CSV table of C-alpha atoms and ligand atoms in Angstrom, one decimal:
chain,number,residue,atom,x,y,z
A,2,MET,CA,106.2,122.7,95.6
A,3,THR,CA,105.4,119.3,93.2
A,4,LEU,CA,103.4,116.6,94.7
A,5,ILE,CA,104.6,113.5,94.1
A,6,ASP,CA,101.9,111.4,92.3
A,7,GLY,CA,102.3,107.7,93.5
A,8,LYS,CA,98.9,106.3,92.5
A,9,LYS,CA,100.2,107.8,88.8
A,10,ILE,CA,103.9,106.0,89.1
A,11,SER,CA,102.6,102.7,90.5
A,12,SER,CA,100.3,102.4,87.8
A,13,ASP,CA,102.6,103.5,85.0
A,14,LEU,CA,104.6,100.9,86.8
A,15,LYS,CA,102.2,97.8,86.1
A,16,THR,CA,100.9,99.0,82.7
A,17,GLU,CA,104.9,98.4,81.6
A,18,ILE,CA,105.1,95.1,83.8
A,19,ALA,CA,101.5,94.2,81.7
A,20,ALA,CA,103.0,95.5,78.3
A,21,THR,CA,106.4,93.1,79.1
A,22,VAL,CA,104.5,90.2,80.5
A,23,GLU,CA,102.0,90.1,77.0
A,24,ASP,CA,105.6,90.1,75.1
A,25,MET,CA,106.5,87.8,76.7
A,26,VAL,CA,103.2,85.6,76.5
A,27,ALA,CA,103.7,86.2,72.6
A,28,ASN,CA,107.1,84.8,72.4
A,29,GLY,CA,105.3,81.3,74.1
A,30,GLN,CA,106.6,82.0,77.5
A,31,LYS,CA,104.1,81.3,80.3
A,32,ARG,CA,102.9,84.1,82.5
A,33,PRO,CA,104.6,85.1,85.6
A,34,HIS,CA,103.3,83.4,88.9
A,35,LEU,CA,102.8,84.8,92.5
A,36,ALA,CA,101.7,82.7,95.4
A,37,ALA,CA,100.6,84.8,98.5
A,38,ILE,CA,99.9,82.4,101.6
A,39,LEU,CA,97.4,84.2,104.0
A,40,VAL,CA,96.7,83.1,108.2
A,41,GLY,CA,93.4,84.3,109.8
A,42,HIS,CA,91.5,86.7,109.0
A,43,ASP,CA,93.0,90.3,109.9
A,44,GLY,CA,91.3,93.4,108.1
A,45,GLY,CA,94.5,95.0,107.0
A,46,SER,CA,96.2,92.0,105.7
A,47,GLU,CA,93.1,90.8,103.9
A,48,THR,CA,93.0,94.2,102.2
A,49,TYR,CA,96.8,94.0,101.4
A,50,VAL,CA,96.3,90.2,100.0
A,51,ALA,CA,93.6,90.9,97.9
A,52,ASN,CA,95.3,93.8,96.6
A,53,LYS,CA,98.1,91.8,95.2
A,54,VAL,CA,95.9,89.6,93.3
A,55,LYS,CA,94.2,92.4,91.6
A,56,ALA,CA,97.3,93.8,91.1
A,57,CYS,CA,98.2,90.4,89.4
A,58,GLU,CA,95.6,90.5,87.5
A,59,GLN,CA,96.3,94.0,86.0
A,60,CYS,CA,100.3,93.5,85.4
A,61,GLY,CA,99.1,89.6,83.5
A,62,PHE,CA,100.3,87.7,86.2
A,63,THR,CA,99.0,84.1,87.3
A,64,SER,CA,98.1,84.3,91.0
A,65,THR,CA,97.6,81.6,93.6
A,66,LEU,CA,95.9,82.2,97.3
A,67,ILE,CA,96.7,80.2,99.8
A,68,ARG,CA,94.5,80.3,102.9
A,69,PHE,CA,94.9,79.0,106.4
A,70,GLU,CA,92.8,79.6,109.7
A,71,ASP,CA,95.3,81.5,112.4
A,72,THR,CA,95.1,78.0,114.4
A,73,VAL,CA,97.4,76.4,111.2
A,74,THR,CA,100.7,75.1,113.0
A,75,GLU,CA,104.0,76.4,112.2
A,76,GLU,CA,104.8,72.7,110.7
A,77,GLU,CA,102.1,72.9,108.5
A,78,LEU,CA,102.8,76.3,107.2
A,79,LEU,CA,106.6,75.0,107.0
A,80,GLN,CA,105.5,72.1,104.2
A,81,ALA,CA,102.7,74.4,102.2
A,82,ILE,CA,106.2,76.6,101.8
A,83,ASP,CA,108.3,73.8,101.0
A,84,ARG,CA,105.8,73.2,98.4
A,85,LEU,CA,105.5,76.3,97.3
A,86,ASN,CA,109.8,76.4,96.7
A,87,ASN,CA,109.5,72.8,94.9
A,88,ASP,CA,106.8,74.0,92.6
A,89,ALA,CA,107.9,75.1,88.8
A,90,ASP,CA,105.2,76.9,87.8
A,91,VAL,CA,105.4,78.9,90.6
A,92,ASP,CA,107.2,81.8,89.9
A,93,GLY,CA,107.8,83.7,93.5
A,94,PHE,CA,105.2,83.9,96.5
A,95,ILE,CA,104.8,85.6,99.9
A,96,VAL,CA,104.0,84.7,103.3
A,97,GLN,CA,101.6,87.5,104.7
A,98,LEU,CA,102.8,89.1,107.7
A,99,PRO,CA,101.9,89.1,110.5
A,100,LEU,CA,101.5,85.7,111.3
A,101,PRO,CA,99.9,84.4,115.0
A,102,ARG,CA,102.0,84.5,117.8
A,103,HIS,CA,102.7,81.0,118.2
A,104,ILE,CA,104.2,81.0,114.5
A,105,SER,CA,108.2,82.4,114.1
A,106,GLU,CA,108.0,84.5,111.6
A,107,GLN,CA,111.7,84.6,111.4
A,108,ARG,CA,111.6,80.3,111.1
A,109,VAL,CA,108.9,80.8,108.1
A,110,ILE,CA,110.8,83.8,106.4
A,111,GLU,CA,113.9,81.7,106.3
A,112,ALA,CA,112.5,78.8,104.8
A,113,ILE,CA,111.3,80.5,102.0
A,114,ASP,CA,113.7,79.8,98.3
A,115,TYR,CA,115.5,83.0,98.5
A,116,ARG,CA,115.2,82.6,94.8
A,117,LYS,CA,111.4,82.8,95.4
A,118,ASP,CA,111.5,85.9,98.1
A,119,VAL,CA,110.0,88.6,95.8
A,120,ASP,CA,109.3,90.2,99.6
A,121,GLY,CA,112.8,90.5,100.1
A,122,PHE,CA,112.8,89.4,103.2
A,123,HIS,CA,115.0,86.4,103.4
A,124,PRO,CA,118.3,87.1,105.0
A,125,VAL,CA,120.5,86.1,101.5
A,126,ASN,CA,118.2,89.0,99.9
A,127,VAL,CA,118.8,91.6,102.5
A,128,GLY,CA,122.7,90.7,102.9
A,129,ARG,CA,123.2,90.7,98.9
A,130,MET,CA,121.1,94.5,99.4
A,131,SER,CA,123.7,95.8,101.6
A,132,ILE,CA,126.7,94.7,99.4
A,133,GLY,CA,125.1,96.1,96.9
A,134,LEU,CA,124.7,92.5,94.6
A,135,PRO,CA,121.4,92.0,92.3
A,136,CYS,CA,118.9,90.6,94.8
A,137,TYR,CA,114.9,91.1,95.6
A,138,VAL,CA,114.4,94.7,97.3
A,139,SER,CA,111.9,94.9,99.6
A,140,ALA,CA,108.9,96.8,98.6
A,141,THR,CA,109.2,99.8,100.3
A,142,PRO,CA,112.4,100.7,100.0
A,143,PHE,CA,112.2,99.5,96.3
A,144,GLY,CA,108.9,102.2,95.6
A,145,ILE,CA,111.0,105.2,97.9
A,146,LEU,CA,113.8,105.0,95.7
A,147,GLU,CA,111.4,104.2,92.3
A,148,LEU,CA,109.4,107.7,92.8
A,149,LEU,CA,113.3,109.3,93.3
A,150,ARG,CA,114.0,108.1,90.4
A,151,ARG,CA,110.9,109.0,88.5
A,152,TYR,CA,110.8,112.6,89.4
A,153,ASP,CA,114.5,112.9,88.2
A,154,ILE,CA,115.2,114.1,92.1
A,155,GLU,CA,119.2,113.9,92.6
A,156,THR,CA,120.3,112.2,95.4
A,157,ARG,CA,124.3,112.5,94.9
A,158,GLY,CA,125.7,114.4,97.4
A,159,LYS,CA,122.4,115.6,100.1
A,160,ARG,CA,122.3,115.5,102.8
A,161,CYS,CA,119.5,112.2,103.6
A,162,VAL,CA,118.3,112.1,106.8
A,163,VAL,CA,116.0,108.5,107.6
A,164,LEU,CA,113.9,109.0,110.9
A,165,GLY,CA,112.9,105.3,112.1
A,166,ARG,CA,115.3,102.2,111.8
A,167,SER,CA,113.2,99.3,111.3
A,168,ASN,CA,114.0,96.0,109.0
A,169,ILE,CA,111.2,96.8,106.3
A,170,VAL,CA,111.8,100.7,105.6
A,171,GLY,CA,114.3,102.5,107.8
A,172,LYS,CA,117.5,100.5,107.8
A,173,PRO,CA,117.3,98.9,103.8
A,174,VAL,CA,116.3,102.3,102.6
A,175,ALA,CA,119.4,103.9,104.4
A,176,THR,CA,121.6,101.4,102.4
A,177,LEU,CA,120.2,101.8,99.2
A,178,LEU,CA,120.7,105.6,99.5
A,179,MET,CA,123.9,105.7,100.8
A,180,GLN,CA,124.9,102.9,98.1
A,181,LYS,CA,127.3,103.6,94.9
A,182,ALA,CA,124.5,103.7,92.7
A,183,GLN,CA,122.0,106.0,91.2
A,184,PRO,CA,119.7,107.0,93.2
A,185,GLY,CA,122.2,106.4,95.9
A,186,ASN,CA,125.6,108.2,96.7
A,187,ALA,CA,124.1,110.1,99.6
A,188,THR,CA,125.0,111.0,103.1
A,189,VAL,CA,122.8,109.4,104.9
A,190,THR,CA,122.1,110.1,108.7
A,191,VAL,CA,119.8,107.7,110.8
A,192,CYS,CA,117.8,108.8,113.5
A,193,HIS,CA,115.6,106.9,115.9
A,194,SER,CA,114.2,106.7,119.3
A,195,ALA,CA,117.6,106.8,121.1
A,196,THR,CA,118.8,110.4,118.6
A,197,PRO,CA,119.0,113.5,120.9
A,198,ASP,CA,118.9,116.9,118.6
A,199,ILE,CA,116.3,115.0,115.7
A,200,LYS,CA,115.2,118.4,115.2
A,201,ASP,CA,118.7,119.9,114.5
A,202,ILE,CA,119.4,116.9,112.1
A,203,CYS,CA,116.4,117.5,110.2
A,204,ARG,CA,116.7,120.9,109.2
A,205,GLU,CA,120.0,120.4,107.8
A,206,ALA,CA,118.8,117.2,105.3
A,207,ASP,CA,117.9,118.0,101.7
A,208,ILE,CA,116.3,114.7,102.0
A,209,ILE,CA,113.6,113.2,105.2
A,210,ILE,CA,112.3,110.0,104.9
A,211,ALA,CA,109.9,109.8,107.7
A,212,ALA,CA,109.2,105.9,108.7
A,213,LEU,CA,108.6,106.3,112.3
A,214,GLY,CA,104.8,105.6,112.6
A,215,SER,CA,104.5,108.9,114.5
A,216,PRO,CA,101.7,110.9,113.2
A,217,GLY,CA,102.7,114.8,112.4
A,218,PHE,CA,106.1,114.0,114.1
A,219,VAL,CA,107.8,116.2,111.2
A,220,THR,CA,106.9,119.7,111.8
A,221,ALA,CA,107.7,122.8,109.6
A,222,ASP,CA,110.5,123.9,112.3
A,223,MET,CA,112.3,120.5,111.4
A,224,VAL,CA,112.4,121.4,107.4
A,225,LYS,CA,115.3,123.5,105.5
A,226,PRO,CA,113.3,125.4,102.8
A,227,GLY,CA,113.1,123.8,99.2
A,228,ALA,CA,113.7,119.9,101.0
A,229,VAL,CA,112.1,116.7,99.4
A,230,ILE,CA,110.3,115.3,102.1
A,231,VAL,CA,109.1,111.3,101.5
A,232,ASP,CA,106.4,110.3,104.5
A,233,VAL,CA,106.0,106.6,104.4
A,234,GLY,CA,104.0,106.8,107.5
A,235,THR,CA,100.2,105.1,107.5
A,236,THR,CA,99.0,105.4,110.9
A,237,ARG,CA,94.8,104.5,111.3
A,238,VAL,CA,93.3,107.8,113.0
A,239,PRO,CA,90.2,107.4,114.3
A,240,ASP,CA,87.6,109.2,112.0
A,241,ALA,CA,84.3,109.2,112.8
A,242,THR,CA,83.3,111.5,108.9
A,243,ARG,CA,84.6,108.2,107.4
A,244,LYS,CA,82.6,104.3,106.7
A,245,SER,CA,85.3,103.4,107.6
A,246,GLY,CA,86.1,104.8,110.9
A,247,PHE,CA,89.2,105.6,110.3
A,248,ARG,CA,91.8,107.6,108.1
A,249,LEU,CA,95.5,107.4,107.1
A,250,ARG,CA,97.9,110.0,109.0
A,251,GLY,CA,101.5,110.4,108.3
A,252,ASP,CA,104.8,111.1,110.1
A,253,VAL,CA,104.5,114.5,108.6
A,254,ASP,CA,102.5,117.3,109.2
A,255,PHE,CA,101.6,117.9,105.8
A,256,ASP,CA,99.7,120.8,105.7
A,257,ASN,CA,102.3,122.9,107.6
A,258,VAL,CA,105.5,121.3,105.6
A,259,ALA,CA,104.2,121.0,102.1
A,260,PRO,CA,104.4,124.5,101.1
A,261,LEU,CA,108.0,125.3,102.2
A,262,CYS,CA,109.7,121.6,100.5
A,263,SER,CA,110.7,121.2,96.3
A,264,PHE,CA,108.7,117.7,96.4
A,265,ILE,CA,106.7,115.8,98.9
A,266,THR,CA,105.0,112.7,99.2
A,267,PRO,CA,101.0,112.8,100.1
A,268,VAL,CA,99.2,110.4,102.7
A,269,PRO,CA,97.5,108.3,101.0
A,270,GLY,CA,98.9,108.3,97.6
A,271,GLY,CA,102.3,108.7,97.8
A,272,VAL,CA,104.3,105.5,98.9
A,273,GLY,CA,101.6,103.0,99.8
A,274,PRO,CA,100.5,102.6,96.1
A,275,MET,CA,104.2,101.9,95.5
A,276,THR,CA,104.6,99.3,97.4
A,277,ILE,CA,102.3,96.2,95.3
A,278,ALA,CA,103.8,97.9,92.3
A,279,SER,CA,107.1,97.3,93.4
A,280,LEU,CA,105.9,93.1,94.6
A,281,MET,CA,104.5,92.9,90.6
A,282,HIS,CA,108.4,94.3,89.9
A,283,ASN,CA,110.1,91.9,91.6
A,284,THR,CA,108.2,89.1,90.6
A,285,LEU,CA,108.1,89.9,86.8
A,286,LEU,CA,112.2,89.5,87.6
A,287,ALA,CA,112.0,86.4,88.9
A,288,ALA,CA,109.9,85.0,86.1
A,289,ARG,CA,112.3,85.9,83.9
A,290,HIS,CA,115.2,84.9,86.4
A,291,GLU,CA,116.8,88.2,86.1
A,292,ILE,CA,118.3,87.8,89.9
A,293,TYR,CA,118.8,84.5,90.3
B,325,GUN,N1,102.7,93.0,105.6
B,325,GUN,C1,102.8,94.3,105.8
B,325,GUN,N2,103.5,94.5,105.1
B,325,GUN,C2,104.1,93.7,104.0
B,325,GUN,C3,104.8,93.4,103.0
B,325,GUN,O1,105.0,93.7,102.7
B,325,GUN,N3,104.7,91.2,103.0
B,325,GUN,C4,104.2,90.7,103.7
B,325,GUN,N4,104.3,89.1,103.2
B,325,GUN,N5,103.7,91.0,105.0
B,325,GUN,C5,103.1,92.7,105.0
């Protein structure tokens, strides 16, 4: 069994990006510039955005953080998005989600110029991805494919089961794995809350991508010996022994499943660290106009 080291791959990816940026700067180009809008003081969002700013430093990017209180109006937020859309120095930007309930996330996402949408959430990017055109692929699906690519895990002709159909993980990862591409060319089955016989379907799988948000859902009796398991779950469960008071648990019963697998991602340290590196990758593409 090989443990897929997302921390190492993400660090490699950032080192490669930093080297490319130094070449760009040596050639007289400006540094890539990522902006982030953060609304309110949600603990999880604060941590994510702080980590994104730190990753920008590691990659040699310029970063700008724009903060609003959670009383901001939708109109004010849309105006800030418009300013970033029109700021020639900003190559790409994100609006950290979730947003307060009085603001329409969909309206906000669709207000972002798709050419600067390095989160890959705009319907133009989602649509282009689904028909195999160049686009920004969102961070988690890109990170998962990058792990498969860098560990030389064959997907062509494999039976792949995706557990979960969310817009940010299940649907795009299923779309990418069935695409005529490498990685891709898999035979994909998507299971969700209305799927009967999930255990039987999983037992047929060469690759399982678990993205349900249900801790320990994938048990050893659901896994074919030699299968590849990618665990996208990151549920916070109470843990009094931790300073934070919680620990992260994946969707896979790791202790019992890992001995059966050819490859498996741990939680934490698997898919999680890849997401921010993927955002840096998209920002570099934006700065180099490699997509649009
Ligand atoms: N909230 C949780 N994950 C993400 C992400 O990838 N992008 C944004 N903008 N918000 C998030």
